[in-house]
């Protein structure tokens, strides 16, 4: 599977709204309104001036995914705040998606990438482990993970 990246310079969430079925909203964000409320999602995932988001495109150029990166402790740390991939794209796309997210973070000047993932989401959790993330902690069903991009660049 080949995915390409399109930076969301306009902070436009309409493509995400089209991709995200109402039935999946409570699974992805139990406190979110249904149907999709663009302002609510904008506040949550693009609320900081340094937040950057991207759309993932399939081989035909259709939007099939979305992710957002937030500046962490200084610009050298980026935190993956949100990632979504259409269901039909999920089987086996974890490694490719991880590489795309890592490259986007590096292009923003990040040396470290962090994220939180639900511990009961085994496919995502295992994809991050396979991509080289280390688990830092677990709390309330969430694992905090970290990837040292600087070490990867040097290798």
PDB file of N, CA and C in Angstrom, residues 59-150:
ATOM      1  N   UNK A  59      -3.397   5.818  -3.536  1.00  0.00           N
ATOM      2  CA  UNK A  59      -2.764   5.904  -4.856  1.00  0.00           C
ATOM      3  C   UNK A  59      -3.583   6.715  -5.851  1.00  0.00           C
ATOM      4  N   UNK A  60      -4.901   6.773  -5.654  1.00  0.00           N
ATOM      5  CA  UNK A  60      -5.771   7.547  -6.550  1.00  0.00           C
ATOM      6  C   UNK A  60      -5.931   9.000  -6.099  1.00  0.00           C
ATOM      7  N   UNK A  61      -5.314   9.379  -4.987  1.00  0.00           N
ATOM      8  CA  UNK A  61      -5.394  10.750  -4.503  1.00  0.00           C
ATOM      9  C   UNK A  61      -6.580  11.040  -3.605  1.00  0.00           C
ATOM     10  N   UNK A  62      -7.266   9.997  -3.120  1.00  0.00           N
ATOM     11  CA  UNK A  62      -8.399  10.179  -2.208  1.00  0.00           C
ATOM     12  C   UNK A  62      -7.905  10.267  -0.768  1.00  0.00           C
ATOM     13  N   UNK A  63      -8.543  11.136   0.024  1.00  0.00           N
ATOM     14  CA  UNK A  63      -8.228  11.234   1.444  1.00  0.00           C
ATOM     15  C   UNK A  63      -8.632   9.940   2.140  1.00  0.00           C
ATOM     16  N   UNK A  64      -7.669   9.307   2.817  1.00  0.00           N
ATOM     17  CA  UNK A  64      -7.948   8.055   3.525  1.00  0.00           C
ATOM     18  C   UNK A  64      -7.486   8.094   4.976  1.00  0.00           C
ATOM     19  N   UNK A  65      -6.882   9.202   5.371  1.00  0.00           N
ATOM     20  CA  UNK A  65      -6.414   9.297   6.745  1.00  0.00           C
ATOM     21  C   UNK A  65      -6.052  10.718   7.116  1.00  0.00           C
ATOM     22  N   UNK A  66      -5.798  10.906   8.407  1.00  0.00           N
ATOM     23  CA  UNK A  66      -5.525  12.224   8.970  1.00  0.00           C
ATOM     24  C   UNK A  66      -4.675  12.040  10.217  1.00  0.00           C
ATOM     25  N   UNK A  67      -3.746  12.954  10.448  1.00  0.00           N
ATOM     26  CA  UNK A  67      -3.072  12.987  11.742  1.00  0.00           C
ATOM     27  C   UNK A  67      -2.661  14.413  12.063  1.00  0.00           C
ATOM     28  N   UNK A  68      -2.474  14.665  13.362  1.00  0.00           N
ATOM     29  CA  UNK A  68      -2.098  15.988  13.845  1.00  0.00           C
ATOM     30  C   UNK A  68      -0.909  15.865  14.792  1.00  0.00           C
ATOM     31  N   UNK A  69       0.004  16.823  14.682  1.00  0.00           N
ATOM     32  CA  UNK A  69       1.183  16.876  15.526  1.00  0.00           C
ATOM     33  C   UNK A  69       1.176  18.186  16.302  1.00  0.00           C
ATOM     34  N   UNK A  70       1.398  18.086  17.591  1.00  0.00           N
ATOM     35  CA  UNK A  70       1.425  19.261  18.477  1.00  0.00           C
ATOM     36  C   UNK A  70       2.857  19.431  18.980  1.00  0.00           C
ATOM     37  N   UNK A  71       3.275  20.675  19.083  1.00  0.00           N
ATOM     38  CA  UNK A  71       4.586  20.956  19.641  1.00  0.00           C
ATOM     39  C   UNK A  71       4.592  20.551  21.108  1.00  0.00           C
ATOM     40  N   UNK A  72       5.640  19.843  21.509  1.00  0.00           N
ATOM     41  CA  UNK A  72       5.761  19.398  22.893  1.00  0.00           C
ATOM     42  C   UNK A  72       6.568  20.394  23.696  1.00  0.00           C
ATOM     43  N   UNK A  73       7.503  19.885  24.484  1.00  0.00           N
ATOM     44  CA  UNK A  73       8.363  20.734  25.296  1.00  0.00           C
ATOM     45  C   UNK A  73       9.424  21.300  24.364  1.00  0.00           C
ATOM     46  N   UNK A  74       9.094  22.409  23.753  1.00  0.00           N
ATOM     47  CA  UNK A  74       9.965  23.010  22.758  1.00  0.00           C
ATOM     48  C   UNK A  74       9.709  22.420  21.389  1.00  0.00           C
ATOM     49  N   UNK A  75      10.171  23.096  20.350  1.00  0.00           N
ATOM     50  CA  UNK A  75       9.887  22.661  18.985  1.00  0.00           C
ATOM     51  C   UNK A  75      10.577  21.363  18.589  1.00  0.00           C
ATOM     52  N   UNK A  76      11.567  20.917  19.392  1.00  0.00           N
ATOM     53  CA  UNK A  76      12.247  19.670  19.041  1.00  0.00           C
ATOM     54  C   UNK A  76      11.466  18.428  19.452  1.00  0.00           C
ATOM     55  N   UNK A  77      10.354  18.621  20.122  1.00  0.00           N
ATOM     56  CA  UNK A  77       9.485  17.497  20.502  1.00  0.00           C
ATOM     57  C   UNK A  77       8.124  17.710  19.846  1.00  0.00           C
ATOM     58  N   UNK A  78       7.653  16.695  19.165  1.00  0.00           N
ATOM     59  CA  UNK A  78       6.298  16.726  18.600  1.00  0.00           C
ATOM     60  C   UNK A  78       5.515  15.577  19.214  1.00  0.00           C
ATOM     61  N   UNK A  79       4.246  15.852  19.477  1.00  0.00           N
ATOM     62  CA  UNK A  79       3.349  14.852  20.063  1.00  0.00           C
ATOM     63  C   UNK A  79       2.254  14.542  19.055  1.00  0.00           C
ATOM     64  N   UNK A  80       2.095  13.265  18.749  1.00  0.00           N
ATOM     65  CA  UNK A  80       1.032  12.821  17.849  1.00  0.00           C
ATOM     66  C   UNK A  80      -0.268  12.881  18.630  1.00  0.00           C
ATOM     67  N   UNK A  81      -1.079  13.902  18.374  1.00  0.00           N
ATOM     68  CA  UNK A  81      -2.296  14.092  19.158  1.00  0.00           C
ATOM     69  C   UNK A  81      -3.464  13.302  18.620  1.00  0.00           C
ATOM     70  N   UNK A  82      -3.454  13.021  17.323  1.00  0.00           N
ATOM     71  CA  UNK A  82      -4.597  12.344  16.735  1.00  0.00           C
ATOM     72  C   UNK A  82      -4.166  11.660  15.457  1.00  0.00           C
ATOM     73  N   UNK A  83      -4.682  10.463  15.248  1.00  0.00           N
ATOM     74  CA  UNK A  83      -4.451   9.770  13.976  1.00  0.00           C
ATOM     75  C   UNK A  83      -5.709   8.991  13.638  1.00  0.00           C
ATOM     76  N   UNK A  84      -6.084   9.060  12.373  1.00  0.00           N
ATOM     77  CA  UNK A  84      -7.245   8.320  11.898  1.00  0.00           C
ATOM     78  C   UNK A  84      -6.919   7.762  10.520  1.00  0.00           C
ATOM     79  N   UNK A  85      -7.281   6.517  10.314  1.00  0.00           N
ATOM     80  CA  UNK A  85      -7.130   5.863   9.027  1.00  0.00           C
ATOM     81  C   UNK A  85      -8.428   5.141   8.723  1.00  0.00           C
ATOM     82  N   UNK A  86      -8.936   5.352   7.520  1.00  0.00           N
ATOM     83  CA  UNK A  86     -10.193   4.694   7.146  1.00  0.00           C
ATOM     84  C   UNK A  86     -10.069   3.188   7.361  1.00  0.00           C
ATOM     85  N   UNK A  87     -11.171   2.581   7.756  1.00  0.00           N
ATOM     86  CA  UNK A  87     -11.155   1.169   8.124  1.00  0.00           C
ATOM     87  C   UNK A  87     -10.586   0.269   7.033  1.00  0.00           C
ATOM     88  N   UNK A  88     -10.951   0.517   5.796  1.00  0.00           N
ATOM     89  CA  UNK A  88     -10.484  -0.342   4.707  1.00  0.00           C
ATOM     90  C   UNK A  88      -8.980  -0.202   4.445  1.00  0.00           C
ATOM     91  N   UNK A  89      -8.354   0.811   5.044  1.00  0.00           N
ATOM     92  CA  UNK A  89      -6.923   1.025   4.860  1.00  0.00           C
ATOM     93  C   UNK A  89      -6.101   0.474   6.027  1.00  0.00           C
ATOM     94  N   UNK A  90      -6.736   0.034   7.090  1.00  0.00           N
ATOM     95  CA  UNK A  90      -6.021  -0.294   8.325  1.00  0.00           C
ATOM     96  C   UNK A  90      -5.201  -1.567   8.276  1.00  0.00           C
ATOM     97  N   UNK A  91      -5.612  -2.554   7.568  1.00  0.00           N
ATOM     98  CA  UNK A  91      -4.901  -3.831   7.570  1.00  0.00           C
ATOM     99  C   UNK A  91      -3.497  -3.713   7.008  1.00  0.00           C
ATOM    100  N   UNK A  92      -2.499  -3.726   7.870  1.00  0.00           N
ATOM    101  CA  UNK A  92      -1.117  -3.719   7.433  1.00  0.00           C
ATOM    102  C   UNK A  92      -0.530  -2.358   7.121  1.00  0.00           C
ATOM    103  N   UNK A  93      -1.235  -1.294   7.374  1.00  0.00           N
ATOM    104  CA  UNK A  93      -0.718   0.046   7.055  1.00  0.00           C
ATOM    105  C   UNK A  93       0.047   0.669   8.216  1.00  0.00           C
ATOM    106  N   UNK A  94       0.125  -0.011   9.345  1.00  0.00           N
ATOM    107  CA  UNK A  94       0.731   0.573  10.537  1.00  0.00           C
ATOM    108  C   UNK A  94       2.175   1.005  10.346  1.00  0.00           C
ATOM    109  N   UNK A  95       3.000   0.160   9.729  1.00  0.00           N
ATOM    110  CA  UNK A  95       4.412   0.492   9.545  1.00  0.00           C
ATOM    111  C   UNK A  95       4.571   1.675   8.598  1.00  0.00           C
ATOM    112  N   UNK A  96       3.822   1.670   7.523  1.00  0.00           N
ATOM    113  CA  UNK A  96       3.903   2.777   6.571  1.00  0.00           C
ATOM    114  C   UNK A  96       3.427   4.081   7.209  1.00  0.00           C
ATOM    115  N   UNK A  97       2.342   4.010   7.951  1.00  0.00           N
ATOM    116  CA  UNK A  97       1.807   5.192   8.624  1.00  0.00           C
ATOM    117  C   UNK A  97       2.822   5.735   9.638  1.00  0.00           C
ATOM    118  N   UNK A  98       3.452   4.850  10.403  1.00  0.00           N
ATOM    119  CA  UNK A  98       4.451   5.278  11.388  1.00  0.00           C
ATOM    120  C   UNK A  98       5.596   6.014  10.709  1.00  0.00           C
ATOM    121  N   UNK A  99       6.072   5.505   9.582  1.00  0.00           N
ATOM    122  CA  UNK A  99       7.169   6.156   8.855  1.00  0.00           C
ATOM    123  C   UNK A  99       6.758   7.528   8.332  1.00  0.00           C
ATOM    124  N   UNK A 100       5.528   7.645   7.852  1.00  0.00           N
ATOM    125  CA  UNK A 100       5.042   8.922   7.343  1.00  0.00           C
ATOM    126  C   UNK A 100       4.949   9.943   8.479  1.00  0.00           C
ATOM    127  N   UNK A 101       4.430   9.527   9.628  1.00  0.00           N
ATOM    128  CA  UNK A 101       4.318  10.426  10.783  1.00  0.00           C
ATOM    129  C   UNK A 101       5.715  10.853  11.232  1.00  0.00           C
ATOM    130  N   UNK A 102       6.645   9.907  11.303  1.00  0.00           N
ATOM    131  CA  UNK A 102       8.013  10.219  11.712  1.00  0.00           C
ATOM    132  C   UNK A 102       8.645  11.237  10.765  1.00  0.00           C
ATOM    133  N   UNK A 103       8.478  11.046   9.461  1.00  0.00           N
ATOM    134  CA  UNK A 103       9.058  11.964   8.483  1.00  0.00           C
ATOM    135  C   UNK A 103       8.445  13.352   8.615  1.00  0.00           C
ATOM    136  N   UNK A 104       7.135  13.420   8.826  1.00  0.00           N
ATOM    137  CA  UNK A 104       6.469  14.719   9.004  1.00  0.00           C
ATOM    138  C   UNK A 104       7.015  15.433  10.231  1.00  0.00           C
ATOM    139  N   UNK A 105       7.215  14.688  11.326  1.00  0.00           N
ATOM    140  CA  UNK A 105       7.767  15.284  12.549  1.00  0.00           C
ATOM    141  C   UNK A 105       9.196  15.763  12.313  1.00  0.00           C
ATOM    142  N   UNK A 106      10.005  14.957  11.635  1.00  0.00           N
ATOM    143  CA  UNK A 106      11.379  15.364  11.321  1.00  0.00           C
ATOM    144  C   UNK A 106      11.384  16.625  10.469  1.00  0.00           C
ATOM    145  N   UNK A 107      10.499  16.690   9.484  1.00  0.00           N
ATOM    146  CA  UNK A 107      10.422  17.859   8.603  1.00  0.00           C
ATOM    147  C   UNK A 107      10.043  19.120   9.379  1.00  0.00           C
ATOM    148  N   UNK A 108       9.388  18.948  10.526  1.00  0.00           N
ATOM    149  CA  UNK A 108       9.040  20.080  11.394  1.00  0.00           C
ATOM    150  C   UNK A 108      10.158  20.397  12.393  1.00  0.00           C
ATOM    151  N   UNK A 109      11.275  19.667  12.296  1.00  0.00           N
ATOM    152  CA  UNK A 109      12.416  19.917  13.160  1.00  0.00           C
ATOM    153  C   UNK A 109      12.430  19.123  14.450  1.00  0.00           C
ATOM    154  N   UNK A 110      11.553  18.137  14.558  1.00  0.00           N
ATOM    155  CA  UNK A 110      11.483  17.347  15.791  1.00  0.00           C
ATOM    156  C   UNK A 110      12.655  16.379  15.900  1.00  0.00           C
ATOM    157  N   UNK A 111      13.126  16.201  17.124  1.00  0.00           N
ATOM    158  CA  UNK A 111      14.143  15.205  17.436  1.00  0.00           C
ATOM    159  C   UNK A 111      13.543  14.041  18.210  1.00  0.00           C
ATOM    160  N   UNK A 112      12.352  14.278  18.783  1.00  0.00           N
ATOM    161  CA  UNK A 112      11.636  13.269  19.562  1.00  0.00           C
ATOM    162  C   UNK A 112      10.166  13.325  19.176  1.00  0.00           C
ATOM    163  N   UNK A 113       9.557  12.156  19.092  1.00  0.00           N
ATOM    164  CA  UNK A 113       8.128  12.046  18.804  1.00  0.00           C
ATOM    165  C   UNK A 113       7.485  11.264  19.939  1.00  0.00           C
ATOM    166  N   UNK A 114       6.405  11.807  20.507  1.00  0.00           N
ATOM    167  CA  UNK A 114       5.687  11.122  21.580  1.00  0.00           C
ATOM    168  C   UNK A 114       4.241  10.903  21.160  1.00  0.00           C
ATOM    169  N   UNK A 115       3.579  10.002  21.864  1.00  0.00           N
ATOM    170  CA  UNK A 115       2.169   9.739  21.611  1.00  0.00           C
ATOM    171  C   UNK A 115       1.575   9.004  22.794  1.00  0.00           C
ATOM    172  N   UNK A 116       0.262   8.944  22.805  1.00  0.00           N
ATOM    173  CA  UNK A 116      -0.465   8.106  23.755  1.00  0.00           C
ATOM    174  C   UNK A 116      -1.354   7.193  22.935  1.00  0.00           C
ATOM    175  N   UNK A 117      -1.444   5.941  23.365  1.00  0.00           N
ATOM    176  CA  UNK A 117      -2.262   4.960  22.673  1.00  0.00           C
ATOM    177  C   UNK A 117      -3.000   4.136  23.719  1.00  0.00           C
ATOM    178  N   UNK A 118      -4.234   3.792  23.403  1.00  0.00           N
ATOM    179  CA  UNK A 118      -5.002   2.943  24.313  1.00  0.00           C
ATOM    180  C   UNK A 118      -4.350   1.574  24.378  1.00  0.00           C
ATOM    181  N   UNK A 119      -4.164   1.065  25.584  1.00  0.00           N
ATOM    182  CA  UNK A 119      -3.489  -0.224  25.748  1.00  0.00           C
ATOM    183  C   UNK A 119      -4.313  -1.381  25.215  1.00  0.00           C
ATOM    184  N   UNK A 120      -5.636  -1.205  25.106  1.00  0.00           N
ATOM    185  CA  UNK A 120      -6.451  -2.295  24.555  1.00  0.00           C
ATOM    186  C   UNK A 120      -6.584  -2.216  23.031  1.00  0.00           C
ATOM    187  N   UNK A 121      -5.920  -1.254  22.397  1.00  0.00           N
ATOM    188  CA  UNK A 121      -5.887  -1.166  20.940  1.00  0.00           C
ATOM    189  C   UNK A 121      -4.615  -1.868  20.475  1.00  0.00           C
ATOM    190  N   UNK A 122      -4.651  -3.206  20.523  1.00  0.00           N
ATOM    191  CA  UNK A 122      -3.459  -4.007  20.244  1.00  0.00           C
ATOM    192  C   UNK A 122      -2.845  -3.727  18.873  1.00  0.00           C
ATOM    193  N   UNK A 123      -3.623  -3.606  17.789  1.00  0.00           N
ATOM    194  CA  UNK A 123      -2.973  -3.332  16.500  1.00  0.00           C
ATOM    195  C   UNK A 123      -2.150  -2.043  16.501  1.00  0.00           C
ATOM    196  N   UNK A 124      -2.691  -0.968  17.058  1.00  0.00           N
ATOM    197  CA  UNK A 124      -1.958   0.301  17.091  1.00  0.00           C
ATOM    198  C   UNK A 124      -0.772   0.210  18.049  1.00  0.00           C
ATOM    199  N   UNK A 125      -1.015  -0.323  19.241  1.00  0.00           N
ATOM    200  CA  UNK A 125       0.045  -0.444  20.240  1.00  0.00           C
ATOM    201  C   UNK A 125       1.224  -1.245  19.678  1.00  0.00           C
ATOM    202  N   UNK A 126       0.928  -2.380  19.057  1.00  0.00           N
ATOM    203  CA  UNK A 126       1.982  -3.235  18.505  1.00  0.00           C
ATOM    204  C   UNK A 126       2.675  -2.591  17.306  1.00  0.00           C
ATOM    205  N   UNK A 127       1.929  -1.826  16.514  1.00  0.00           N
ATOM    206  CA  UNK A 127       2.548  -1.120  15.386  1.00  0.00           C
ATOM    207  C   UNK A 127       3.582  -0.110  15.883  1.00  0.00           C
ATOM    208  N   UNK A 128       3.254   0.598  16.955  1.00  0.00           N
ATOM    209  CA  UNK A 128       4.204   1.564  17.514  1.00  0.00           C
ATOM    210  C   UNK A 128       5.429   0.852  18.099  1.00  0.00           C
ATOM    211  N   UNK A 129       5.214  -0.250  18.803  1.00  0.00           N
ATOM    212  CA  UNK A 129       6.353  -1.013  19.325  1.00  0.00           C
ATOM    213  C   UNK A 129       7.244  -1.491  18.185  1.00  0.00           C
ATOM    214  N   UNK A 130       6.627  -2.015  17.122  1.00  0.00           N
ATOM    215  CA  UNK A 130       7.391  -2.500  15.968  1.00  0.00           C
ATOM    216  C   UNK A 130       8.157  -1.378  15.276  1.00  0.00           C
ATOM    217  N   UNK A 131       7.622  -0.165  15.353  1.00  0.00           N
ATOM    218  CA  UNK A 131       8.271   0.991  14.722  1.00  0.00           C
ATOM    219  C   UNK A 131       9.399   1.542  15.583  1.00  0.00           C
ATOM    220  N   UNK A 132       9.595   0.968  16.781  1.00  0.00           N
ATOM    221  CA  UNK A 132      10.716   1.380  17.603  1.00  0.00           C
ATOM    222  C   UNK A 132      10.374   2.297  18.765  1.00  0.00           C
ATOM    223  N   UNK A 133       9.102   2.545  18.999  1.00  0.00           N
ATOM    224  CA  UNK A 133       8.717   3.376  20.138  1.00  0.00           C
ATOM    225  C   UNK A 133       8.966   2.610  21.429  1.00  0.00           C
ATOM    226  N   UNK A 134       9.357   3.337  22.462  1.00  0.00           N
ATOM    227  CA  UNK A 134       9.495   2.735  23.776  1.00  0.00           C
ATOM    228  C   UNK A 134       8.326   3.194  24.640  1.00  0.00           C
ATOM    229  N   UNK A 135       7.833   2.283  25.447  1.00  0.00           N
ATOM    230  CA  UNK A 135       6.749   2.616  26.362  1.00  0.00           C
ATOM    231  C   UNK A 135       7.337   3.285  27.591  1.00  0.00           C
ATOM    232  N   UNK A 136       6.829   4.481  27.909  1.00  0.00           N
ATOM    233  CA  UNK A 136       7.320   5.222  29.067  1.00  0.00           C
ATOM    234  C   UNK A 136       6.483   4.983  30.309  1.00  0.00           C
ATOM    235  N   UNK A 137       5.160   4.901  30.127  1.00  0.00           N
ATOM    236  CA  UNK A 137       4.289   4.715  31.286  1.00  0.00           C
ATOM    237  C   UNK A 137       2.919   4.246  30.831  1.00  0.00           C
ATOM    238  N   UNK A 138       2.147   3.771  31.821  1.00  0.00           N
ATOM    239  CA  UNK A 138       0.746   3.396  31.605  1.00  0.00           C
ATOM    240  C   UNK A 138      -0.080   4.042  32.693  1.00  0.00           C
ATOM    241  N   UNK A 139      -1.208   4.603  32.261  1.00  0.00           N
ATOM    242  CA  UNK A 139      -2.109   5.227  33.222  1.00  0.00           C
ATOM    243  C   UNK A 139      -3.493   5.288  32.602  1.00  0.00           C
ATOM    244  N   UNK A 140      -4.484   4.835  33.348  1.00  0.00           N
ATOM    245  CA  UNK A 140      -5.888   4.911  32.943  1.00  0.00           C
ATOM    246  C   UNK A 140      -6.128   4.323  31.546  1.00  0.00           C
ATOM    247  N   UNK A 141      -5.525   3.176  31.285  1.00  0.00           N
ATOM    248  CA  UNK A 141      -5.738   2.485  30.018  1.00  0.00           C
ATOM    249  C   UNK A 141      -4.993   3.076  28.830  1.00  0.00           C
ATOM    250  N   UNK A 142      -4.078   3.999  29.101  1.00  0.00           N
ATOM    251  CA  UNK A 142      -3.304   4.635  28.032  1.00  0.00           C
ATOM    252  C   UNK A 142      -1.819   4.403  28.282  1.00  0.00           C
ATOM    253  N   UNK A 143      -1.106   4.126  27.193  1.00  0.00           N
ATOM    254  CA  UNK A 143       0.352   4.025  27.273  1.00  0.00           C
ATOM    255  C   UNK A 143       0.945   5.276  26.632  1.00  0.00           C
ATOM    256  N   UNK A 144       1.915   5.868  27.309  1.00  0.00           N
ATOM    257  CA  UNK A 144       2.678   6.975  26.738  1.00  0.00           C
ATOM    258  C   UNK A 144       3.932   6.374  26.124  1.00  0.00           C
ATOM    259  N   UNK A 145       4.183   6.743  24.864  1.00  0.00           N
ATOM    260  CA  UNK A 145       5.301   6.164  24.128  1.00  0.00           C
ATOM    261  C   UNK A 145       6.169   7.270  23.543  1.00  0.00           C
ATOM    262  N   UNK A 146       7.421   6.916  23.275  1.00  0.00           N
ATOM    263  CA  UNK A 146       8.400   7.887  22.793  1.00  0.00           C
ATOM    264  C   UNK A 146       9.289   7.240  21.745  1.00  0.00           C
ATOM    265  N   UNK A 147       9.627   8.028  20.716  1.00  0.00           N
ATOM    266  CA  UNK A 147      10.562   7.594  19.686  1.00  0.00           C
ATOM    267  C   UNK A 147      11.640   8.659  19.552  1.00  0.00           C
ATOM    268  N   UNK A 148      12.910   8.247  19.648  1.00  0.00           N
ATOM    269  CA  UNK A 148      14.029   9.157  19.505  1.00  0.00           C
ATOM    270  C   UNK A 148      14.361   9.284  18.013  1.00  0.00           C
ATOM    271  N   UNK A 149      13.887  10.338  17.398  1.00  0.00           N
ATOM    272  CA  UNK A 149      14.123  10.558  15.970  1.00  0.00           C
ATOM    273  C   UNK A 149      15.576  10.913  15.697  1.00  0.00           C
ATOM    274  N   UNK A 150      16.204  11.614  16.631  1.00  0.00           N
ATOM    275  CA  UNK A 150      17.588  12.025  16.454  1.00  0.00           C
ATOM    276  C   UNK A 150      18.506  10.802  16.330  1.00  0.00           C
TER     277      UNK A 150
END
